Coordinates of C-alpha atoms and ligand atoms in Angstrom, one line a residue:
M109 CA -27.2 -10.2 -10.4
T110 CA -27.6 -13.4 -8.4
N111 CA -27.6 -13.6 -4.7
D112 CA -24.4 -15.7 -4.9
F113 CA -22.6 -12.9 -6.7
Q114 CA -23.8 -10.3 -4.2
R115 CA -22.6 -12.6 -1.4
E116 CA -19.2 -12.9 -3.0
I117 CA -18.9 -9.1 -3.0
T118 CA -20.1 -8.5 0.5
R119 CA -17.8 -11.1 2.0
R120 CA -14.7 -9.2 0.7
R121 CA -12.7 -6.4 2.3
T122 CA -9.7 -4.8 0.5
L123 CA -7.2 -2.9 2.7
A124 CA -3.6 -1.7 2.9
I125 CA -1.5 -1.0 6.0
I126 CA 0.1 2.4 6.2
S127 CA 2.9 3.0 8.7
H128 CA 6.3 4.5 9.4
P129 CA 9.1 1.9 8.8
D130 CA 9.5 -0.4 11.8
A131 CA 6.1 0.1 13.3
G132 CA 5.4 -3.6 12.7
K133 CA 3.6 -3.7 9.3
T134 CA 5.3 -7.0 8.3
T135 CA 4.7 -8.6 11.7
L136 CA 1.0 -7.6 11.7
T137 CA 0.4 -8.8 8.2
E138 CA 2.0 -12.1 9.1
K139 CA 0.0 -12.4 12.2
L140 CA -3.3 -11.7 10.4
L141 CA -2.3 -14.4 7.9
L142 CA -1.8 -16.8 10.8
Y143 CA -5.4 -16.6 11.6
S144 CA -6.4 -17.6 8.1
G145 CA -5.8 -20.8 6.2
A146 CA -3.1 -19.0 4.2
I147 CA -0.2 -20.0 6.4
R148 CA -0.7 -23.2 8.2
S149 CA 2.4 -23.5 10.2
A150 CA 3.1 -20.8 12.6
G151 CA 6.8 -21.9 12.6
N152 CA 7.1 -20.6 9.1
V153 CA 6.5 -17.0 10.0
M154 CA 7.9 -17.0 13.5
V155 CA 11.5 -17.4 12.4
G156 CA 11.9 -13.7 11.6
K157 CA 11.0 -11.3 8.8
H158 CA 14.1 -11.8 6.6
K159 CA 14.2 -15.6 6.6
A160 CA 10.7 -16.7 5.8
T161 CA 8.5 -13.8 5.4
V162 CA 5.6 -13.9 3.0
S163 CA 5.5 -10.3 1.8
D164 CA 9.1 -9.2 1.5
W165 CA 11.2 -11.0 -1.0
M166 CA 13.5 -9.1 -3.2
A167 CA 17.2 -9.3 -2.5
I168 CA 17.7 -5.6 -1.9
E169 CA 14.9 -5.6 0.6
Q170 CA 16.5 -8.5 2.5
Q171 CA 19.9 -6.8 2.5
R172 CA 18.6 -3.6 3.8
G173 CA 15.7 -4.8 5.9
I174 CA 13.2 -2.6 4.1
S175 CA 10.1 -3.4 2.1
V176 CA 10.2 -1.8 -1.3
S177 CA 7.9 -4.0 -3.4
S178 CA 4.2 -4.3 -3.2
S179 CA 2.5 -7.7 -3.1
A180 CA -0.8 -8.8 -1.9
A181 CA -1.9 -11.2 0.8
R182 CA -5.3 -12.9 1.2
V183 CA -6.6 -13.7 4.6
E184 CA -9.6 -16.0 4.7
Y185 CA -11.3 -15.9 8.0
D186 CA -14.7 -17.0 9.1
D187 CA -16.2 -17.0 5.6
Y188 CA -14.7 -13.6 4.8
I189 CA -11.9 -12.7 2.5
L190 CA -9.5 -9.9 3.4
N191 CA -7.2 -8.7 0.6
I192 CA -4.3 -7.0 2.2
L193 CA -2.2 -5.0 -0.3
D194 CA 1.4 -4.5 0.8
T195 CA 2.8 -1.1 0.5
P196 CA 6.5 -0.3 0.3
G197 CA 7.8 0.9 3.6
H198 CA 10.5 3.2 2.4
Q199 CA 9.6 6.8 1.7
D200 CA 11.5 6.8 -1.6
F201 CA 8.9 4.4 -2.9
S202 CA 5.9 6.5 -1.9
E203 CA 4.8 6.6 -5.5
D204 CA 4.2 2.9 -5.4
T205 CA 2.3 3.3 -2.2
Y206 CA 0.1 6.0 -3.5
R207 CA -0.9 3.8 -6.4
T208 CA -1.6 0.9 -4.2
L209 CA -3.8 3.1 -2.1
M210 CA -5.9 3.6 -5.3
A211 CA -6.8 -0.1 -5.2
V212 CA -8.1 -0.3 -1.6
D213 CA -11.3 0.6 0.1
C214 CA -9.9 1.1 3.6
A215 CA -6.5 1.6 5.3
I216 CA -5.1 0.4 8.6
M217 CA -2.9 3.0 10.1
L218 CA -0.3 1.3 12.2
L219 CA 1.4 3.2 15.0
D220 CA 4.2 2.3 17.4
A221 CA 2.8 2.7 20.9
G222 CA 6.2 4.2 22.1
K223 CA 6.3 6.8 19.3
G224 CA 2.8 7.8 18.2
V225 CA 2.3 9.4 14.8
Q226 CA 5.6 9.5 12.8
E227 CA 6.6 11.4 9.7
Q228 CA 5.9 8.8 7.1
T229 CA 2.5 8.0 8.6
I230 CA 1.5 11.7 8.2
K231 CA 2.3 11.6 4.5
L232 CA 0.4 8.4 3.9
F233 CA -2.5 9.5 6.0
K234 CA -2.9 12.6 3.8
V235 CA -3.1 10.4 0.7
C236 CA -5.8 8.3 2.3
R237 CA -7.7 11.5 3.2
D238 CA -7.3 12.8 -0.4
R239 CA -8.7 9.5 -1.7
G240 CA -11.5 9.6 0.8
I241 CA -10.8 6.2 2.3
P242 CA -11.7 5.4 5.9
I243 CA -8.8 4.6 8.3
I244 CA -8.7 2.2 11.1
T245 CA -5.9 2.6 13.6
F246 CA -3.9 -0.1 15.3
I247 CA -1.5 1.0 18.1
N248 CA 1.2 -1.7 18.2
K249 CA 4.0 -2.8 20.5
M250 CA 2.0 -2.4 23.7
D251 CA 4.3 -5.1 25.1
R252 CA 7.0 -2.4 25.2
P253 CA 7.0 0.7 27.4
A254 CA 4.3 2.8 25.7
L255 CA 3.0 6.3 25.9
D256 CA -0.1 6.8 27.9
P257 CA -3.2 5.7 25.9
F258 CA -4.8 9.1 26.4
E259 CA -1.7 10.8 25.2
L260 CA -1.6 8.6 22.1
L261 CA -5.2 9.4 21.2
D262 CA -4.5 13.1 21.7
N263 CA -1.4 12.8 19.4
V264 CA -3.5 11.3 16.6
E265 CA -6.1 14.0 17.0
K266 CA -3.7 16.9 17.1
V267 CA -1.3 15.8 14.4
L268 CA -3.8 14.3 11.9
N269 CA -6.8 16.3 12.7
I270 CA -9.1 13.4 13.1
T271 CA -11.1 12.2 16.2
A272 CA -9.6 9.1 17.6
V273 CA -12.3 6.7 19.1
P274 CA -10.8 3.8 21.1
M275 CA -12.6 0.6 20.4
T276 CA -10.4 -1.3 22.8
W277 CA -8.4 -0.1 25.8
P278 CA -5.0 -1.5 26.8
V279 CA -4.6 -3.1 30.1
G280 CA -1.1 -2.1 31.2
D281 CA 1.9 -1.8 28.9
G282 CA 5.4 -3.2 28.6
Q283 CA 6.0 -6.1 31.0
D284 CA 2.6 -5.4 32.6
F285 CA 0.6 -5.5 29.4
R286 CA -2.2 -8.0 30.0
G287 CA -4.5 -7.5 27.1
V288 CA -7.3 -5.3 25.9
Y289 CA -10.8 -4.3 27.1
E290 CA -13.4 -4.2 24.3
R291 CA -15.6 -1.2 24.9
Q292 CA -18.6 -2.2 23.0
D293 CA -19.0 -5.7 24.4
K294 CA -17.5 -4.7 27.8
L295 CA -15.3 -7.7 27.6
F296 CA -11.7 -8.3 28.6
H297 CA -9.4 -10.2 26.4
F298 CA -7.0 -11.1 29.2
F299 CA -3.7 -12.8 28.6
E300 CA -1.3 -14.4 31.0
R301 CA 2.3 -15.0 30.4
T302 CA 3.7 -18.5 31.0
T303 CA 7.2 -19.1 32.3
G304 CA 8.6 -19.5 28.8
G305 CA 7.5 -16.0 27.9
M306 CA 4.7 -17.3 25.7
F307 CA 1.0 -16.6 26.3
K308 CA -2.0 -18.6 27.1
A309 CA -5.0 -18.2 24.9
P310 CA -6.9 -15.1 26.1
M311 CA -9.6 -15.4 28.7
R312 CA -12.7 -13.4 28.0
L313 CA -13.9 -11.8 31.2
A314 CA -16.9 -9.7 31.5
D315 CA -16.4 -8.2 35.0
I316 CA -13.6 -5.7 35.4
H317 CA -13.7 -6.3 39.2
D318 CA -12.9 -9.9 38.6
E319 CA -10.5 -11.3 41.3
H320 CA -8.3 -12.8 38.7
I321 CA -7.7 -9.5 37.0
R322 CA -7.1 -7.7 40.3
A323 CA -4.6 -10.4 41.4
S324 CA -2.8 -10.4 38.1
L325 CA -2.5 -6.6 37.8
G326 CA -1.9 -5.8 41.5
E327 CA -4.1 -3.4 43.5
K328 CA -2.7 -0.1 42.2
A329 CA -2.7 -1.0 38.5
H330 CA -6.2 -2.4 38.8
A331 CA -7.5 0.7 40.5
K332 CA -6.0 2.9 37.7
L333 CA -7.6 0.7 35.1
I334 CA -11.0 1.1 36.6
E335 CA -10.5 4.8 36.8
D336 CA -9.3 5.0 33.2
L337 CA -12.2 3.0 31.9
E338 CA -14.6 5.3 33.7
M339 CA -12.9 8.3 32.2
V340 CA -13.0 6.7 28.7
E341 CA -16.7 6.3 28.9
V342 CA -17.4 9.8 30.2
V343 CA -14.9 11.8 28.1
L344 CA -14.2 9.9 24.8
P345 CA -16.6 9.7 21.9
H346 CA -18.4 6.6 20.7
F347 CA -18.1 5.0 17.3
S348 CA -20.4 6.0 14.5
Q349 CA -20.1 4.4 11.1
D350 CA -21.2 7.5 9.3
D351 CA -18.4 9.5 10.9
F352 CA -15.9 6.7 10.2
F353 CA -16.8 6.5 6.5
A354 CA -16.7 10.3 6.2
E355 CA -13.2 10.2 7.8
R356 CA -14.3 12.4 10.8
I357 CA -13.2 9.6 13.1
T358 CA -10.7 6.8 13.2
P359 CA -11.6 3.7 15.4
V360 CA -8.5 2.8 17.5
F361 CA -7.3 -0.6 18.6
F362 CA -4.4 -1.4 20.9
G363 CA -2.3 -4.6 20.8
S364 CA 1.0 -6.3 20.2
A365 CA 1.4 -8.0 16.9
I366 CA 4.5 -9.9 17.9
T367 CA 2.8 -11.6 20.9
N368 CA -0.6 -11.8 19.1
F369 CA -2.3 -9.7 21.8
G370 CA -5.4 -8.1 20.4
V371 CA -4.7 -9.3 16.9
E372 CA -7.6 -11.8 16.5
N373 CA -10.2 -9.4 17.8
F374 CA -8.7 -6.7 15.6
L375 CA -9.2 -9.1 12.6
Q376 CA -12.8 -9.6 13.6
S377 CA -13.3 -5.8 13.9
L378 CA -11.7 -5.3 10.5
I379 CA -14.3 -7.5 9.0
D380 CA -17.1 -5.7 10.9
L381 CA -15.9 -2.2 10.2
A382 CA -14.1 -2.0 6.8
P383 CA -16.4 -1.2 3.9
V384 CA -17.4 -3.8 1.3
P385 CA -15.8 -3.3 -2.1
Q386 CA -16.6 0.2 -3.3
G387 CA -17.3 1.5 -6.8
M388 CA -14.6 3.3 -8.8
N389 CA -14.7 7.0 -9.7
A390 CA -14.2 6.7 -13.4
S391 CA -14.3 9.2 -16.3
T392 CA -17.8 8.0 -17.1
G393 CA -19.1 8.2 -13.5
V394 CA -19.0 5.6 -10.7
I395 CA -18.6 2.0 -11.8
A396 CA -20.6 0.0 -9.3
P397 CA -19.2 -3.4 -8.2
D398 CA -22.5 -5.2 -9.1
S399 CA -22.5 -3.8 -12.7
D400 CA -23.3 -6.4 -15.2
F401 CA -19.9 -6.3 -16.8
F402 CA -16.4 -7.2 -15.6
S403 CA -13.9 -4.4 -15.2
G404 CA -10.9 -3.4 -13.2
F405 CA -7.5 -1.6 -13.4
M406 CA -3.8 -2.2 -13.0
Y407 CA -2.3 -0.5 -10.0
K408 CA 1.2 -2.0 -10.1
M409 CA 3.7 -3.7 -12.4
Q410 CA 6.4 -6.0 -11.2
A411 CA 9.1 -7.8 -13.3
N412 CA 10.9 -11.0 -12.2
M413 CA 8.9 -11.7 -9.1
N414 CA 10.0 -15.2 -9.2
K415 CA 13.2 -16.2 -10.8
S416 CA 11.7 -19.5 -12.1
H417 CA 9.0 -17.5 -13.9
R418 CA 10.9 -14.5 -15.1
D419 CA 8.0 -12.6 -16.4
R420 CA 6.1 -9.4 -15.9
I421 CA 3.1 -9.2 -13.7
A422 CA 0.4 -6.7 -13.7
F423 CA -1.4 -6.4 -10.3
F424 CA -5.1 -5.9 -11.2
R425 CA -7.9 -4.8 -8.9
V426 CA -11.3 -6.1 -9.9
V427 CA -13.8 -3.3 -9.8
S428 CA -17.0 -4.8 -11.2
G429 CA -18.5 -8.1 -12.3
K430 CA -17.2 -11.6 -12.1
F431 CA -13.8 -12.5 -13.5
E432 CA -13.5 -15.9 -15.1
R433 CA -10.3 -17.5 -16.3
G434 CA -10.1 -17.6 -20.1
M435 CA -12.4 -14.6 -20.6
T436 CA -11.7 -11.9 -23.1
A437 CA -11.7 -8.2 -22.1
K438 CA -10.9 -5.0 -23.9
H439 CA -7.7 -3.2 -23.0
F440 CA -8.9 0.3 -23.8
R441 CA -5.7 2.2 -24.1
S442 CA -4.5 -0.1 -27.0
G443 CA -8.0 -0.9 -28.2
K444 CA -7.0 -4.6 -28.2
E445 CA -9.0 -7.6 -26.9
V446 CA -7.0 -9.6 -24.5
K447 CA -7.6 -13.2 -23.4
L448 CA -7.0 -13.7 -19.7
N449 CA -5.8 -17.3 -19.6
Y450 CA -3.5 -17.4 -16.6
P451 CA -4.8 -15.2 -13.9
F452 CA -3.2 -16.0 -10.5
Q453 CA -3.2 -15.1 -6.9
I454 CA 0.1 -13.9 -5.7
F455 CA 1.4 -15.1 -2.4
G456 CA 5.0 -13.9 -1.6
Q457 CA 7.1 -15.9 -4.1
D458 CA 4.3 -18.4 -5.0
R459 CA 1.5 -18.1 -7.3
E460 CA -1.6 -20.1 -7.8
I461 CA -3.8 -20.1 -10.9
I462 CA -7.3 -19.0 -10.1
D463 CA -10.5 -19.6 -12.0
E464 CA -12.6 -16.7 -10.8
A465 CA -12.4 -13.5 -8.9
F466 CA -14.8 -10.9 -7.6
P467 CA -14.9 -7.1 -7.0
G468 CA -12.3 -6.3 -4.3
D469 CA -10.0 -9.1 -5.4
V470 CA -6.5 -8.5 -6.6
I471 CA -5.2 -10.8 -9.3
G472 CA -1.9 -11.1 -11.1
L473 CA -2.0 -11.0 -14.9
S474 CA 1.0 -11.8 -17.1
N475 CA 1.9 -8.6 -18.9
P476 CA 2.8 -9.2 -22.5
G477 CA 4.3 -5.7 -22.6
V478 CA 1.1 -3.8 -23.3
F479 CA -0.2 -3.1 -19.8
R480 CA 0.8 0.0 -17.9
V481 CA -0.1 1.3 -14.4
G482 CA -3.6 2.9 -14.5
D483 CA -4.8 0.8 -17.5
V484 CA -8.4 -0.5 -17.6
L485 CA -9.7 -3.8 -18.7
S486 CA -13.4 -4.2 -19.2
T487 CA -16.1 -6.2 -21.0
G488 CA -18.5 -3.3 -20.9
T489 CA -18.2 0.5 -20.7
D490 CA -15.1 2.2 -21.9
F491 CA -13.7 4.3 -19.1
T492 CA -10.4 5.7 -17.7
I493 CA -9.4 6.5 -14.1
P494 CA -8.8 10.2 -14.0
Q495 CA -7.0 10.6 -10.8
F496 CA -4.4 8.0 -11.2
P497 CA -1.3 9.6 -9.5
R498 CA 1.8 10.4 -11.3
F499 CA 4.7 11.9 -9.5
A500 CA 7.1 14.5 -10.7
P501 CA 10.7 13.2 -10.5
E502 CA 13.4 15.3 -9.0
I503 CA 16.5 13.2 -9.5
Y504 CA 17.9 12.4 -13.0
A505 CA 20.7 10.2 -14.3
K506 CA 22.0 8.8 -17.6
V507 CA 22.3 5.0 -17.7
I508 CA 25.5 3.7 -19.2
P509 CA 26.3 0.0 -19.6
K510 CA 29.8 -0.6 -18.2
N511 CA 30.8 -2.7 -21.1
G512 CA 29.6 -0.1 -23.5
S513 CA 27.1 -2.4 -25.2
F514 CA 23.5 -1.5 -25.5
S515 CA 22.6 -5.2 -25.6
K516 CA 19.1 -6.7 -25.8
S517 CA 19.2 -7.5 -22.0
F518 CA 20.2 -3.9 -21.2
R519 CA 17.3 -2.6 -23.2
K520 CA 14.9 -5.2 -21.8
G521 CA 16.0 -4.3 -18.2
V522 CA 15.5 -0.6 -18.7
E523 CA 12.1 -1.1 -20.4
Q524 CA 10.8 -3.6 -17.8
L525 CA 12.0 -1.7 -14.7
G526 CA 10.6 1.5 -16.2
E527 CA 7.3 -0.2 -16.9
E528 CA 7.2 -1.4 -13.3
G529 CA 7.7 2.1 -12.1
V530 CA 11.0 1.5 -10.3
V531 CA 12.2 4.6 -12.1
Q532 CA 10.7 6.7 -14.9
I533 CA 12.5 6.3 -18.2
F534 CA 13.0 9.0 -20.8
G535 CA 14.5 8.6 -24.2
D536 CA 16.9 10.8 -26.0
M537 CA 15.5 13.3 -28.5
H538 CA 18.2 12.7 -31.0
G539 CA 18.1 8.9 -31.1
S540 CA 21.0 8.2 -28.7
P541 CA 20.7 4.8 -27.1
I542 CA 21.6 6.2 -23.7
P543 CA 18.4 6.3 -21.6
L544 CA 17.7 8.8 -19.0
I545 CA 16.1 7.8 -15.8
A546 CA 14.3 9.9 -13.3
A547 CA 13.1 9.2 -9.8
V548 CA 11.4 10.8 -6.9
G549 CA 13.7 9.3 -4.3
E550 CA 17.4 8.3 -4.2
L551 CA 16.9 4.7 -3.2
Q552 CA 15.0 4.1 -6.5
L553 CA 18.2 4.7 -8.4
Q554 CA 20.0 2.2 -6.2
V555 CA 17.3 -0.4 -6.6
F556 CA 17.3 0.1 -10.4
Q557 CA 21.1 -0.3 -10.5
S558 CA 21.1 -3.4 -8.3
R559 CA 18.2 -5.1 -10.2
M560 CA 19.8 -4.4 -13.6
E561 CA 22.8 -6.4 -12.3
S562 CA 21.0 -9.2 -10.4
E563 CA 18.1 -9.8 -12.9
Y564 CA 19.5 -8.7 -16.2
N565 CA 23.2 -9.3 -15.7
E566 CA 24.0 -5.7 -16.7
I567 CA 26.5 -3.7 -14.7
I568 CA 25.7 0.0 -15.2
T569 CA 27.0 3.4 -14.3
L570 CA 24.7 6.1 -13.4
E571 CA 25.8 9.6 -14.4
R572 CA 23.9 12.2 -12.4
L573 CA 22.3 15.1 -14.3
P574 CA 21.5 18.5 -12.7
F575 CA 17.7 18.5 -13.5
T576 CA 15.0 18.6 -10.9
R577 CA 11.8 19.2 -13.0
T578 CA 10.0 17.5 -15.9
R579 CA 7.3 19.3 -17.8
W580 CA 5.1 18.3 -20.8
L581 CA 4.3 20.9 -23.4
G582 CA 0.6 21.9 -23.2
G583 CA 0.3 24.0 -26.4
D584 CA 2.0 25.0 -29.6
V585 CA 4.4 27.6 -28.1
M586 CA 7.9 26.3 -27.7
P587 CA 10.5 27.9 -25.5
A588 CA 12.8 30.1 -27.6
S589 CA 16.0 29.2 -25.8
S590 CA 18.4 26.7 -27.5
T591 CA 20.1 25.7 -24.3
L592 CA 17.2 23.7 -22.8
T593 CA 17.2 20.0 -22.6
Y594 CA 14.4 17.9 -24.1
A595 CA 13.6 14.2 -23.8
L596 CA 10.9 11.8 -24.8
D597 CA 8.5 10.1 -22.3
E598 CA 7.6 6.4 -22.4
Q599 CA 5.0 7.2 -25.1
G600 CA 7.3 9.3 -27.2
R601 CA 5.9 12.7 -26.1
K602 CA 8.3 15.6 -25.8
V603 CA 9.2 16.8 -22.3
V604 CA 11.4 19.7 -21.1
L605 CA 13.9 19.2 -18.3
F606 CA 14.6 22.1 -16.0
R607 CA 17.3 22.6 -13.4
S608 CA 15.2 24.5 -11.0
D609 CA 11.8 26.2 -10.5
W610 CA 13.6 29.5 -11.0
E611 CA 14.8 28.4 -14.5
M612 CA 11.3 27.1 -15.4
N613 CA 9.6 30.3 -14.3
Y614 CA 12.2 32.3 -16.2
H615 CA 11.2 30.6 -19.5
L616 CA 7.5 31.0 -18.7
E617 CA 8.1 34.7 -18.4
Q618 CA 10.2 34.9 -21.5
N619 CA 7.8 32.9 -23.7
K620 CA 4.3 34.3 -23.8
G621 CA 1.7 31.5 -24.3
L622 CA 4.1 28.7 -23.2
V623 CA 2.1 26.1 -21.3
L624 CA 4.1 23.7 -19.1
L625 CA 2.2 20.7 -17.6
E626 CA 3.1 18.4 -14.7
K627 CA 1.4 15.5 -16.5
P628 CA 1.0 14.6 -20.2
P629 CA -1.8 16.7 -21.8
E630 CA -4.1 13.6 -22.3
E631 CA -4.0 12.9 -18.6
V632 CA -4.7 16.5 -17.7
Q633 CA -7.8 16.5 -19.9
A634 CA -9.0 13.2 -18.7
Ligands
G4P703 P1 7.8 -2.9 9.4 O1 7.4 -3.9 8.4 O2 6.7 -1.9 9.7 O3 9.0 -2.2 9.0 O4 8.1 -3.5 10.8 P2 8.4 -5.1 11.2 O5 7.2 -5.9 11.2 O6 9.5 -5.5 10.4 O7 8.8 -4.8 12.7 C1 9.9 -4.0 13.0 C2 10.5 -4.5 14.3 O8 9.6 -4.4 15.3 C3 10.9 -6.0 14.3 O9 12.0 -6.2 15.1 C4 9.7 -6.6 14.9 O10 10.0 -7.9 15.4 C5 9.3 -5.6 15.9 N1 7.9 -5.7 16.3 C6 6.8 -5.8 15.5 N2 5.7 -5.8 16.2 C7 6.1 -5.8 17.5 C8 5.4 -5.8 18.8 O11 4.1 -5.9 18.8 N3 6.1 -5.7 19.9 C9 7.5 -5.7 19.9 N4 8.1 -5.6 21.0 N5 8.2 -5.6 18.7 C10 7.5 -5.7 17.6 P3 13.5 -6.2 14.6 O12 14.4 -6.6 15.8 O13 13.8 -5.0 13.8 O14 13.4 -7.4 13.5 P4 13.3 -8.9 13.7 O15 14.7 -9.4 13.6 O16 12.7 -9.2 15.0 O17 12.5 -9.4 12.6

């Protein structure tokens, strides 16, 4: 491998932001983008999330003010490239989030300084832990009344069972928030408000006894700051990269995304701290980024991202080798060779054809209908990704077109939204055209219904069904009961639907040798 290729790998970082809704994920993403060449005009992003945001774009998101679709942003800063993968904010879409977390090497855990660790953060944190990815914490909204910084660190440690190591320390909060002190360089990034409520560029001051700081904070607050900083140095641990990579510690930064306080030095720290693109745990062992073949996997499908394109996009994370436009790679699940002519970078609604990509990058590939989440493309070794998460649905409904016609657009909508993972689709065992959809969260059904209407012009009725569990059959023994409901998964494999755990266990007891699996048998064996 050439030095140039190695350099391309080492200048990349691939991350996702995990947070509870409203902590400021969209705002922070936009502010990080502001420091890169990606958004040139600050005005574009300052007008508010739902007018001109770069990472939220679907109608339903705009109506409800939530982020349900995953896109990717690319921040170019100081010769580095940060790929920030967007994760849906709503808990009903956690399946999408889990998959996106398969494609990153590091996560930013964003907390609201007034609230600390919240419910959704806990769930997502656990996924990162299970995946073994290091986590960097950003405590946002310091410009509002915040919990005491010691209390916030204690909260992280107690709730998440990880040692919180402050890399910066906030100077004041709410109206008195003046910036952050960087522990390692012993430097203040000190901000002053102007009369219009805006902020001057930060001053970097090395002396905490500086007159300017004292005058700006007032005697009392200044004395408290000095006391706090002494305590931080004596009581709190220092950063160690080994502990960070092993998830024993999370480095913590304080700031305010909306006012840009602490964002630029956070960006610099992301580059310094986040790991370079990592290898992938595959069925054949670890695929190293500098392997001599190109490979990667799809972590997300999305239909109709842009009305003027009306196509299906596979979001693909490059794992190894160099990707070049026009190259041919093998799609292992189908055994077909695919020519990758139009790879692009996705940027909100816009896309730009790219000629090359490197490990850590995320590219969009047009999906001719053969790609599925978890699929691998490679020019070398044949491998699969064993731990690709699949979630057991708990909500089921029949999908019935209001006009009674199972038209081509109806079938296409069901197929494409199923492929995208908006809901899971099951077919009828007896050939009825009425599909059955299954979801983990309620909102998925609503998004499915609304997108069928807005993108496929199909008004549908959802008829709820009483099932709560899907199981694949693992052996030859079939349940003896004739009252059970069966369906076919997306690959035509038979599944059994149960109303409750109680019912499922009853059949297990009644039928010796019956094996019920939470995943298709092929995925269990992988
Ligand atoms: P999310 O993607 O995590 O859901 O959060 P988002 O960025 O949309 O932020 C949620 C709300 O918090 C927004 O206000 C946003 O302006 C505000 N916010 C984000 N970062 C900060 C910060 O550092 N300080 C303060 N004070 N507020 C912050 P909103 O009123 O709900 O929406 P909007 O109309 O302002 O967009």
